[in-house]
PDB file of C-alpha atoms and ligand atoms in Angstrom:
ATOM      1  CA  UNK A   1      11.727  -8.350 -11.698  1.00 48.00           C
ATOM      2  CA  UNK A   2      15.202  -7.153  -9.900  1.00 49.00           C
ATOM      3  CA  UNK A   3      14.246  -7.675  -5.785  1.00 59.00           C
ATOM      4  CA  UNK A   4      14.609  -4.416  -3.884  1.00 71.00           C
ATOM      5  CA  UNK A   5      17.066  -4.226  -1.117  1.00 85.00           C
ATOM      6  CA  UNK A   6      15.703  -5.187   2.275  1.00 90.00           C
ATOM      7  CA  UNK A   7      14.064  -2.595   4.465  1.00 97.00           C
ATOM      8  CA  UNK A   8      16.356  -2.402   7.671  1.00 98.00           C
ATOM      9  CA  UNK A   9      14.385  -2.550  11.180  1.00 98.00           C
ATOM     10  CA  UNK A  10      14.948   1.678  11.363  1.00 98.00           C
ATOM     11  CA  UNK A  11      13.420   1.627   7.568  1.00 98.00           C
ATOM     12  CA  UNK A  12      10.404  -0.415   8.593  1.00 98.00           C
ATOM     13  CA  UNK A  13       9.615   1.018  11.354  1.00 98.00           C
ATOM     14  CA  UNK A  14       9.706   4.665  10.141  1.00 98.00           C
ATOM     15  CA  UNK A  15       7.163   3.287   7.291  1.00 99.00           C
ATOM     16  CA  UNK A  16       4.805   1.908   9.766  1.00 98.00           C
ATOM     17  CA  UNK A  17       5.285   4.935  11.852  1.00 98.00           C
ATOM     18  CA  UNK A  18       4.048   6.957   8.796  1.00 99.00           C
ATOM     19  CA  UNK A  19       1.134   4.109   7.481  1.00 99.00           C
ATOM     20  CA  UNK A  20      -0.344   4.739  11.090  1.00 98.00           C
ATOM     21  CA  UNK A  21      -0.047   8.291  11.184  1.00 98.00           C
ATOM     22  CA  UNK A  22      -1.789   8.640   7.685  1.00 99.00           C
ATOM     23  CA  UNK A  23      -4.576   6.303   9.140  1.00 99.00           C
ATOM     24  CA  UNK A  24      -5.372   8.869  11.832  1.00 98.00           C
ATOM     25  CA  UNK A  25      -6.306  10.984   8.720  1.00 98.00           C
ATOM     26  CA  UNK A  26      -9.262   8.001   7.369  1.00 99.00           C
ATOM     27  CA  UNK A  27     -12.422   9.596   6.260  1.00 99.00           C
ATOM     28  CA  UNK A  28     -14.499   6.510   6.678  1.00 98.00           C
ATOM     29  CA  UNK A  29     -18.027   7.743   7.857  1.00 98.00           C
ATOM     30  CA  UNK A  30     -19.790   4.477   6.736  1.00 98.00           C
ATOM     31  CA  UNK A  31     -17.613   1.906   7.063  1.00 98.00           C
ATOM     32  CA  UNK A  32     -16.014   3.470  10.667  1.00 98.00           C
ATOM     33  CA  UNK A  33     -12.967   1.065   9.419  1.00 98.00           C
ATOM     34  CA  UNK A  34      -9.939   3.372   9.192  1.00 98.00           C
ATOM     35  CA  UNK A  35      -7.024   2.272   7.350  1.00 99.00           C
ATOM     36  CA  UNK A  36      -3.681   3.842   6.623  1.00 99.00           C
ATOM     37  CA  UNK A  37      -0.837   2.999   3.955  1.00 99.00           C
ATOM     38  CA  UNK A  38       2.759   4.270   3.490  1.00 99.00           C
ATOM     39  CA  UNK A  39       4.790   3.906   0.273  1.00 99.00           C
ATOM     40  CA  UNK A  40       8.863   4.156   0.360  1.00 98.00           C
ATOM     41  CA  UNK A  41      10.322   5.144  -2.455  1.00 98.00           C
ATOM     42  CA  UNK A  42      13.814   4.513  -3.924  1.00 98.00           C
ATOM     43  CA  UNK A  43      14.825   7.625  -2.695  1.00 98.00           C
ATOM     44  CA  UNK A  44      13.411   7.522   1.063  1.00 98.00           C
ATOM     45  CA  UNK A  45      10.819   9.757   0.116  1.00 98.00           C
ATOM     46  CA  UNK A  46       7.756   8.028   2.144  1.00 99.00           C
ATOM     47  CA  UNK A  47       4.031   8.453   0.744  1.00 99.00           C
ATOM     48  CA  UNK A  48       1.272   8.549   3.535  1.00 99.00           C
ATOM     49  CA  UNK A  49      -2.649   7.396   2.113  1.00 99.00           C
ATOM     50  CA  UNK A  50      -5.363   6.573   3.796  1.00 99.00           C
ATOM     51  CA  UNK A  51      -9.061   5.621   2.903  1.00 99.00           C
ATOM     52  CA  UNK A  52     -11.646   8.477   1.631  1.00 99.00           C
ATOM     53  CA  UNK A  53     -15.272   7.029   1.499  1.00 99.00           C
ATOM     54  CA  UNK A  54     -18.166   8.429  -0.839  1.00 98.00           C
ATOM     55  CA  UNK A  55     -21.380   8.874   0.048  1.00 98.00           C
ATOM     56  CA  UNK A  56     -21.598   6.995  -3.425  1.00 98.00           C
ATOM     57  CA  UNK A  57     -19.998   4.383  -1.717  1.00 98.00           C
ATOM     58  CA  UNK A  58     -18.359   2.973  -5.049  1.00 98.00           C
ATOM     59  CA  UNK A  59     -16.427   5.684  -5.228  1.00 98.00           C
ATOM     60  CA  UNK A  60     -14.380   5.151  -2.188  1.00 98.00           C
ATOM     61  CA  UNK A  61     -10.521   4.946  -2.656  1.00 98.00           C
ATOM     62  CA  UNK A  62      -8.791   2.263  -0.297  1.00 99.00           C
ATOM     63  CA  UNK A  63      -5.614   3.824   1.643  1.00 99.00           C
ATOM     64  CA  UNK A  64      -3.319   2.044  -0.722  1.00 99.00           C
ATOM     65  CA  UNK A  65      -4.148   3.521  -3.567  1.00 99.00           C
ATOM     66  CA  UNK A  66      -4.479   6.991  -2.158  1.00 99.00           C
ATOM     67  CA  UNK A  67      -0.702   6.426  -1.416  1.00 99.00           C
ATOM     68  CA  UNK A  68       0.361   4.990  -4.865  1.00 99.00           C
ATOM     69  CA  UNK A  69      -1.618   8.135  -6.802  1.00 98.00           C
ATOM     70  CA  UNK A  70       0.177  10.603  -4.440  1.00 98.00           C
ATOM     71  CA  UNK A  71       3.617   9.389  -5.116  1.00 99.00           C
ATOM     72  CA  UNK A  72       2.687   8.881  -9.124  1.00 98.00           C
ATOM     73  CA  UNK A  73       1.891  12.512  -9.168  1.00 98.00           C
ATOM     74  CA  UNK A  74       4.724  13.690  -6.933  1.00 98.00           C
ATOM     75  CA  UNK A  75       6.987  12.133  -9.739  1.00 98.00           C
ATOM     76  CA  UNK A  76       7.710   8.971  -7.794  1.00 98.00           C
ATOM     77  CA  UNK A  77       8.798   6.235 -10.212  1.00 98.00           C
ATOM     78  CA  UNK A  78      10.768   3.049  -7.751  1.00 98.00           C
ATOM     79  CA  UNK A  79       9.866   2.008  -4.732  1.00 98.00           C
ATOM     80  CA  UNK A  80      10.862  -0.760  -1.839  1.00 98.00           C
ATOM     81  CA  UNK A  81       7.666  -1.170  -0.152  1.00 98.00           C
ATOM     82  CA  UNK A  82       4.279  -0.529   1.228  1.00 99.00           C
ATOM     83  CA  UNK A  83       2.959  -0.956   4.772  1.00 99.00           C
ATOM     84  CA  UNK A  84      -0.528  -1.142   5.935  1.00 99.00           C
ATOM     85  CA  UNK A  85      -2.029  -0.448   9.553  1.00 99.00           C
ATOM     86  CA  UNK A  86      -5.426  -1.800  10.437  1.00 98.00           C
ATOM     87  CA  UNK A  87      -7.111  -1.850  13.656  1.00 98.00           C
ATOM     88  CA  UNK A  88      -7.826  -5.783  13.598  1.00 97.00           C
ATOM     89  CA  UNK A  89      -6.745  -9.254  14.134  1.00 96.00           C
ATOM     90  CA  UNK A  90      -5.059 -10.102  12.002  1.00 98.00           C
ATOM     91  CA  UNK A  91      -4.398  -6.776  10.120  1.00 98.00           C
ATOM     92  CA  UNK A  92      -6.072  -6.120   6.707  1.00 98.00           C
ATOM     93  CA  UNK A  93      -4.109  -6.867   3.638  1.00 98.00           C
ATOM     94  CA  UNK A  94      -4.824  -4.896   0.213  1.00 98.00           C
ATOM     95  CA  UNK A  95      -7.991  -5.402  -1.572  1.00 98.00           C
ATOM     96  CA  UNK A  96      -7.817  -7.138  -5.046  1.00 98.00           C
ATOM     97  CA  UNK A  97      -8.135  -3.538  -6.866  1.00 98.00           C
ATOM     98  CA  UNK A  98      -5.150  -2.206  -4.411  1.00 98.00           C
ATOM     99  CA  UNK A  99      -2.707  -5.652  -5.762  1.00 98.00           C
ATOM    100  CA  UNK A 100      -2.876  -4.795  -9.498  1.00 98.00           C
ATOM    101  CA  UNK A 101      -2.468  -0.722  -8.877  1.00 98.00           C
ATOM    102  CA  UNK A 102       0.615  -2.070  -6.281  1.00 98.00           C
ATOM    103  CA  UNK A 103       1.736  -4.264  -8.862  1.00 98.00           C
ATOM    104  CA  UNK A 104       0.910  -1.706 -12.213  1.00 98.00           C
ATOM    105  CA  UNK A 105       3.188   1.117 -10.497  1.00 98.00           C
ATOM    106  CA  UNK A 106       5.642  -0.819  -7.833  1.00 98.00           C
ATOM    107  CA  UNK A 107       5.696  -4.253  -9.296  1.00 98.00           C
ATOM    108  CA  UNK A 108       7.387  -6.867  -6.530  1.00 98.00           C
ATOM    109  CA  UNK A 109       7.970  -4.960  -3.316  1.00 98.00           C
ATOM    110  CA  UNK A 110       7.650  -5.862   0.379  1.00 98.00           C
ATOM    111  CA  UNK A 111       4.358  -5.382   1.469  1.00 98.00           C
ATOM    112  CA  UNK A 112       4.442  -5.001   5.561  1.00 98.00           C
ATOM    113  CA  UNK A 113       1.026  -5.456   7.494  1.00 98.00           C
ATOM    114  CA  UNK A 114       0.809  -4.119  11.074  1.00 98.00           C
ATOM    115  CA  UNK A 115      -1.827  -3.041  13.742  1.00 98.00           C
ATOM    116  CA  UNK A 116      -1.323   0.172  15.749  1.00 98.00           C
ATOM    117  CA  UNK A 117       0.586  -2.472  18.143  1.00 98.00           C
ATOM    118  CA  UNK A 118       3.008  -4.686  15.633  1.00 98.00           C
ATOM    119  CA  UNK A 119       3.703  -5.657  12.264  1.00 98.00           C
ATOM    120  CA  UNK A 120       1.812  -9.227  12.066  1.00 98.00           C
ATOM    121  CA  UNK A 121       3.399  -9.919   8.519  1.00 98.00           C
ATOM    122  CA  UNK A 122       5.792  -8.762   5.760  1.00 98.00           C
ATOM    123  CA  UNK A 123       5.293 -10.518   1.889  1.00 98.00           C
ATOM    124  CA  UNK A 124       6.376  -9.859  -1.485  1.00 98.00           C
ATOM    125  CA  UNK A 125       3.998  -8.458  -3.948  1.00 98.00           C
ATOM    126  CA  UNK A 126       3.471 -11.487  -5.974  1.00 98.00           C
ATOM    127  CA  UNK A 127       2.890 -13.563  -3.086  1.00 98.00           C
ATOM    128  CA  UNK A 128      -0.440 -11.749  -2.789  1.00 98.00           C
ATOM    129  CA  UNK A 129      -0.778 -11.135  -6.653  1.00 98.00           C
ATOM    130  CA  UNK A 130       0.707 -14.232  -8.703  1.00 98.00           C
ATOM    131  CA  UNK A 131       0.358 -13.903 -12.145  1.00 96.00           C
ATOM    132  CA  UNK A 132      -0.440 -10.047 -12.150  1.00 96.00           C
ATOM    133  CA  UNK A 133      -2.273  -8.684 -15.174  1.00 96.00           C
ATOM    134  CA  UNK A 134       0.141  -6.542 -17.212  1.00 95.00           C
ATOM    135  CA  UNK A 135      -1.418  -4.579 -20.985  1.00 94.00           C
ATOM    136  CA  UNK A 136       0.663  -5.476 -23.678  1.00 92.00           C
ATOM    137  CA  UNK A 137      -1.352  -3.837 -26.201  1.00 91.00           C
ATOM    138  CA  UNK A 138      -3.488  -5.515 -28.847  1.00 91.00           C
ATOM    139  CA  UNK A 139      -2.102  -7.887 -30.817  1.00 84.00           C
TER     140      UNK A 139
HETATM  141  N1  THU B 201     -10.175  -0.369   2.344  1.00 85.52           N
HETATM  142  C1  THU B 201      -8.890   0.086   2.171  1.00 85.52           C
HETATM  143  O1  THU B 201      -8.577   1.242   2.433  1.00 85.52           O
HETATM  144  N2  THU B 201      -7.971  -0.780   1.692  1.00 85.52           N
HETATM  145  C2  THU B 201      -8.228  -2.062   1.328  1.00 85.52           C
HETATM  146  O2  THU B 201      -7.346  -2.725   0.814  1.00 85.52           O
HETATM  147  C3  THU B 201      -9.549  -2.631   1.554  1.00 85.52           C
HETATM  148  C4  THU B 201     -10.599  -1.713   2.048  1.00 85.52           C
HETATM  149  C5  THU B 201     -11.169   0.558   2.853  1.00 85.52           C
HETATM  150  C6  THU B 201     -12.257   0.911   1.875  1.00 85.52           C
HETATM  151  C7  THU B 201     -13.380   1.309   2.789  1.00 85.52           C
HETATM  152  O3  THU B 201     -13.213   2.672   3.133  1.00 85.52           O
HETATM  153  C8  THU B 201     -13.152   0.477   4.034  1.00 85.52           C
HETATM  154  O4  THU B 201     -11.826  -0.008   3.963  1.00 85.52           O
HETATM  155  C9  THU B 201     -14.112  -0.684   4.190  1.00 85.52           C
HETATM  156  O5  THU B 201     -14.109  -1.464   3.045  1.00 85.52           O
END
């Protein structure tokens, strides 16, 4: 996979800006754990997602993926990176579930994990998801 130009310090830190604003949106009456994502896109277009719990808690949908579906059905295709802001030490990074749907729609891009204070870390993709699953239809 082609690697995705480097998010400049005024790229990063409008995508943070935007993860932590989306978090301020968390519906997370069980959990009280409030997380918020951002998605760039190719075209600077900038997804917010946060978590929405379920009173069937299985049917909570992590931040991430709240981000990835609302850029999918926007029409967004290519994107740089995701950032995720977390209220602990250190910061959450994506659930297992959040990788593959990451990696299904964005395959390798910077993934950026901050509190409300800093960004604690920035990876690739595949540093959190080696050897991602990918359907190649049956055989
Ligand atoms: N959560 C996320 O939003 N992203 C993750 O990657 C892991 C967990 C949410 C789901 C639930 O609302 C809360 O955090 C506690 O698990």
């Amino acid at each position: 996979m082609s690697a995705t130009r480097p998010l400049t310090a005024d790229e990063e830190k409008r995508l943070v800006g935007a993860a932590q604003k989306a978090r301020e949106n968390a519906s997370a009456p069980y959990s009280l754990f409030r997380v918020g994502a951002a998605l760039l896109a190719e075209d600077g277009t900038i997804f917010g997602g946060c978590n929405v719990e379920s009173a069937s808690y299985g049917l909570t949908v992590c931040g991430e993926r709240t981000a990835v579906f609302k850029a999918i059905s926007e029409g967004a295709r290519k994107f740089r990176a995701v950032a995720v802001v977390t209220d602990t030490d250190p910061p959450a990074s994506p659930c297992g579930a959040c990788r593959q749907v990451l990696w299904d729609q964005c395959r390798d891009i910077d993934v950026i994990l901050a509190t409300p204070a800093r960004v604690v870390s920035r990876m690739r993709l595949t540093t959190l998801l080696p050897l991602a699953f990918e359907f190649k239809g049956p055989r």
